[in-house]
């Protein structure tokens, strides 16, 4: 947690060394200079159990990640609903599980959204494909026009 007074956190998930898997991080790179002061950003290769404690300190959480499916407009933005899941490994947890853990362990349930951005290539290579770059542009534009405005009003 960076600032106890901040109310919103954006968590970019991915790996910029695997082409379009870096979309979550690229989203943060594009948007962070435009964010109001009550926003924090975190870069993650993957979500882990400890992230439940992190998000428990916030009123709103955005999880941003690459999506393998081709989505309308190149991205989607959906409400994140807490879900209890069981995984063989604690090194790979979906946002829904992190939200479930925050609620069940810390009695906190921040408003949460998942922004999925379509990618097409996830090979070992640095840089986004043109397809992913266009989808990133669409997602950032949507966030600036809609979510960023709503979140800014809620913080006042």
mmCIF file of C-alpha atoms in Angstrom:
data_model
loop_
_atom_site.group_PDB
_atom_site.id
_atom_site.type_symbol
_atom_site.label_atom_id
_atom_site.label_comp_id
_atom_site.label_asym_id
_atom_site.label_seq_id
_atom_site.Cartn_x
_atom_site.Cartn_y
_atom_site.Cartn_z
ATOM 1 C CA UNK A 1 0.000 0.000 0.000
ATOM 2 C CA UNK A 2 1.474 3.318 -1.019
ATOM 3 C CA UNK A 3 -0.729 5.905 0.641
ATOM 4 C CA UNK A 4 -3.254 5.193 3.388
ATOM 5 C CA UNK A 5 -5.383 8.128 2.253
ATOM 6 C CA UNK A 6 -5.809 6.831 -1.278
ATOM 7 C CA UNK A 7 -9.161 5.280 -2.054
ATOM 8 C CA UNK A 8 -8.638 3.565 -5.415
ATOM 9 C CA UNK A 9 -6.007 1.158 -6.696
ATOM 10 C CA UNK A 10 -5.347 -0.090 -10.211
ATOM 11 C CA UNK A 11 -3.562 -3.444 -10.384
ATOM 12 C CA UNK A 12 -1.994 -4.219 -13.751
ATOM 13 C CA UNK A 13 -1.382 -7.936 -14.187
ATOM 14 C CA UNK A 14 0.932 -9.391 -16.792
ATOM 15 C CA UNK A 15 4.410 -9.823 -18.142
ATOM 16 C CA UNK A 16 5.842 -7.356 -20.635
ATOM 17 C CA UNK A 17 8.345 -10.030 -21.728
ATOM 18 C CA UNK A 18 5.520 -12.100 -23.227
ATOM 19 C CA UNK A 19 4.170 -9.727 -25.869
ATOM 20 C CA UNK A 20 0.459 -9.011 -25.335
ATOM 21 C CA UNK A 21 0.561 -10.458 -21.823
ATOM 22 C CA UNK A 22 2.008 -7.048 -20.950
ATOM 23 C CA UNK A 23 -1.313 -5.273 -21.590
ATOM 24 C CA UNK A 24 -2.074 -4.844 -17.875
ATOM 25 C CA UNK A 25 1.241 -3.090 -17.309
ATOM 26 C CA UNK A 26 0.944 -1.078 -20.531
ATOM 27 C CA UNK A 27 -2.471 0.153 -19.380
ATOM 28 C CA UNK A 28 -0.917 1.476 -16.156
ATOM 29 C CA UNK A 29 1.944 3.072 -18.090
ATOM 30 C CA UNK A 30 -0.564 4.894 -20.313
ATOM 31 C CA UNK A 31 -2.933 6.068 -17.580
ATOM 32 C CA UNK A 32 -0.871 6.695 -14.434
ATOM 33 C CA UNK A 33 0.199 10.254 -15.311
ATOM 34 C CA UNK A 34 -3.482 11.176 -15.776
ATOM 35 C CA UNK A 35 -4.723 9.723 -12.486
ATOM 36 C CA UNK A 36 -5.896 11.919 -9.614
ATOM 37 C CA UNK A 37 -3.821 11.867 -6.447
ATOM 38 C CA UNK A 38 -6.194 9.463 -4.656
ATOM 39 C CA UNK A 39 -5.251 6.612 -7.033
ATOM 40 C CA UNK A 40 -2.465 4.091 -6.488
ATOM 41 C CA UNK A 41 -1.066 1.686 -9.083
ATOM 42 C CA UNK A 42 0.573 -1.710 -8.638
ATOM 43 C CA UNK A 43 2.254 -3.925 -11.220
ATOM 44 C CA UNK A 44 1.890 -7.683 -10.737
ATOM 45 C CA UNK A 45 3.107 -10.695 -12.702
ATOM 46 C CA UNK A 46 0.238 -12.590 -11.084
ATOM 47 C CA UNK A 47 -2.113 -12.150 -8.175
ATOM 48 C CA UNK A 48 -1.184 -13.788 -4.900
ATOM 49 C CA UNK A 49 -2.855 -14.336 -1.539
ATOM 50 C CA UNK A 50 -1.106 -11.266 -0.100
ATOM 51 C CA UNK A 51 -3.014 -9.057 -2.535
ATOM 52 C CA UNK A 52 -6.171 -9.634 -0.461
ATOM 53 C CA UNK A 53 -4.584 -7.621 2.352
ATOM 54 C CA UNK A 54 -3.507 -4.935 -0.111
ATOM 55 C CA UNK A 55 -6.965 -4.377 -1.582
ATOM 56 C CA UNK A 56 -8.606 -4.425 1.856
ATOM 57 C CA UNK A 57 -7.280 -0.876 2.352
ATOM 58 C CA UNK A 58 -9.128 0.562 -0.658
ATOM 59 C CA UNK A 59 -12.700 1.522 -1.522
ATOM 60 C CA UNK A 60 -12.296 0.628 -5.204
ATOM 61 C CA UNK A 61 -10.058 -1.788 -7.091
ATOM 62 C CA UNK A 62 -9.490 -2.205 -10.820
ATOM 63 C CA UNK A 63 -7.810 -5.393 -12.025
ATOM 64 C CA UNK A 64 -6.394 -4.933 -15.544
ATOM 65 C CA UNK A 65 -5.170 -7.933 -17.523
ATOM 66 C CA UNK A 66 -4.741 -9.307 -21.026
ATOM 67 C CA UNK A 67 -7.523 -11.473 -22.406
ATOM 68 C CA UNK A 68 -7.019 -14.276 -24.934
ATOM 69 C CA UNK A 69 -10.504 -13.938 -26.423
ATOM 70 C CA UNK A 70 -11.425 -11.379 -29.053
ATOM 71 C CA UNK A 71 -13.680 -8.952 -27.210
ATOM 72 C CA UNK A 72 -16.084 -6.401 -28.653
ATOM 73 C CA UNK A 73 -14.217 -3.080 -28.970
ATOM 74 C CA UNK A 74 -11.064 -4.963 -27.943
ATOM 75 C CA UNK A 75 -11.765 -4.939 -24.214
ATOM 76 C CA UNK A 76 -14.413 -5.444 -21.571
ATOM 77 C CA UNK A 77 -15.074 -3.974 -18.157
ATOM 78 C CA UNK A 78 -17.009 -6.190 -15.771
ATOM 79 C CA UNK A 79 -17.888 -6.129 -12.118
ATOM 80 C CA UNK A 80 -15.707 -8.479 -10.069
ATOM 81 C CA UNK A 81 -17.771 -10.776 -7.848
ATOM 82 C CA UNK A 82 -16.083 -12.594 -4.927
ATOM 83 C CA UNK A 83 -15.772 -16.325 -5.592
ATOM 84 C CA UNK A 84 -14.271 -19.001 -3.387
ATOM 85 C CA UNK A 85 -12.014 -21.137 -5.546
ATOM 86 C CA UNK A 86 -9.509 -23.878 -4.880
ATOM 87 C CA UNK A 87 -6.241 -23.984 -6.780
ATOM 88 C CA UNK A 88 -3.368 -26.417 -6.748
ATOM 89 C CA UNK A 89 -0.937 -23.505 -6.607
ATOM 90 C CA UNK A 90 -1.108 -20.307 -4.603
ATOM 91 C CA UNK A 91 0.911 -18.608 -7.348
ATOM 92 C CA UNK A 92 -2.039 -18.094 -9.647
ATOM 93 C CA UNK A 93 -5.254 -16.650 -8.273
ATOM 94 C CA UNK A 94 -8.037 -14.867 -10.175
ATOM 95 C CA UNK A 95 -9.277 -11.429 -9.058
ATOM 96 C CA UNK A 96 -12.540 -12.981 -7.837
ATOM 97 C CA UNK A 97 -10.610 -15.111 -5.343
ATOM 98 C CA UNK A 98 -8.542 -12.159 -4.112
ATOM 99 C CA UNK A 99 -11.781 -10.243 -3.526
ATOM 100 C CA UNK A 100 -13.281 -13.261 -1.714
ATOM 101 C CA UNK A 101 -10.221 -13.470 0.554
ATOM 102 C CA UNK A 102 -10.338 -9.737 1.343
ATOM 103 C CA UNK A 103 -13.973 -10.103 2.362
ATOM 104 C CA UNK A 104 -13.595 -13.314 4.362
ATOM 105 C CA UNK A 105 -10.305 -12.480 6.122
ATOM 106 C CA UNK A 106 -10.434 -8.690 6.527
ATOM 107 C CA UNK A 107 -14.196 -8.094 6.307
ATOM 108 C CA UNK A 108 -13.577 -5.656 3.434
ATOM 109 C CA UNK A 109 -15.240 -5.724 0.039
ATOM 110 C CA UNK A 110 -14.058 -2.869 -2.145
ATOM 111 C CA UNK A 111 -15.991 -2.100 -5.305
ATOM 112 C CA UNK A 112 -14.077 -4.034 -7.936
ATOM 113 C CA UNK A 113 -13.961 -4.135 -11.702
ATOM 114 C CA UNK A 114 -11.974 -6.284 -14.101
ATOM 115 C CA UNK A 115 -10.767 -4.700 -17.323
ATOM 116 C CA UNK A 116 -9.802 -7.394 -19.834
ATOM 117 C CA UNK A 117 -7.954 -6.273 -22.965
ATOM 118 C CA UNK A 118 -7.741 -8.564 -26.005
ATOM 119 C CA UNK A 119 -4.321 -9.776 -27.029
ATOM 120 C CA UNK A 120 -3.342 -12.217 -29.741
ATOM 121 C CA UNK A 121 0.273 -13.248 -29.157
ATOM 122 C CA UNK A 122 1.786 -14.330 -25.842
ATOM 123 C CA UNK A 123 5.227 -15.533 -26.924
ATOM 124 C CA UNK A 124 8.554 -14.645 -25.325
ATOM 125 C CA UNK A 125 9.133 -11.250 -26.887
ATOM 126 C CA UNK A 126 9.056 -7.660 -25.692
ATOM 127 C CA UNK A 127 6.398 -5.363 -27.122
ATOM 128 C CA UNK A 128 2.713 -5.417 -27.932
ATOM 129 C CA UNK A 129 1.246 -6.466 -31.266
ATOM 130 C CA UNK A 130 -0.568 -3.831 -33.335
ATOM 131 C CA UNK A 131 -3.821 -5.615 -32.477
ATOM 132 C CA UNK A 132 -3.119 -5.265 -28.744
ATOM 133 C CA UNK A 133 -1.986 -1.643 -29.102
ATOM 134 C CA UNK A 134 -5.313 -0.677 -30.689
ATOM 135 C CA UNK A 135 -7.267 -2.529 -28.003
ATOM 136 C CA UNK A 136 -5.174 -0.847 -25.307
ATOM 137 C CA UNK A 137 -5.965 2.541 -26.834
ATOM 138 C CA UNK A 138 -9.698 1.712 -26.754
ATOM 139 C CA UNK A 139 -9.543 0.539 -23.121
ATOM 140 C CA UNK A 140 -7.600 3.599 -21.951
ATOM 141 C CA UNK A 141 -10.021 5.919 -23.761
ATOM 142 C CA UNK A 142 -12.993 4.162 -22.147
ATOM 143 C CA UNK A 143 -11.398 4.407 -18.704
ATOM 144 C CA UNK A 144 -10.612 8.104 -19.132
ATOM 145 C CA UNK A 145 -14.141 8.932 -20.291
ATOM 146 C CA UNK A 146 -16.084 6.717 -17.892
ATOM 147 C CA UNK A 147 -14.380 5.078 -14.934
ATOM 148 C CA UNK A 148 -11.856 7.798 -14.194
ATOM 149 C CA UNK A 149 -14.590 10.435 -14.149
ATOM 150 C CA UNK A 150 -16.857 8.346 -11.898
ATOM 151 C CA UNK A 151 -14.029 7.510 -9.484
ATOM 152 C CA UNK A 152 -12.951 11.145 -9.299
ATOM 153 C CA UNK A 153 -16.464 12.239 -8.379
ATOM 154 C CA UNK A 154 -16.747 9.558 -5.686
ATOM 155 C CA UNK A 155 -13.520 10.729 -4.023
ATOM 156 C CA UNK A 156 -14.740 14.289 -3.542
#
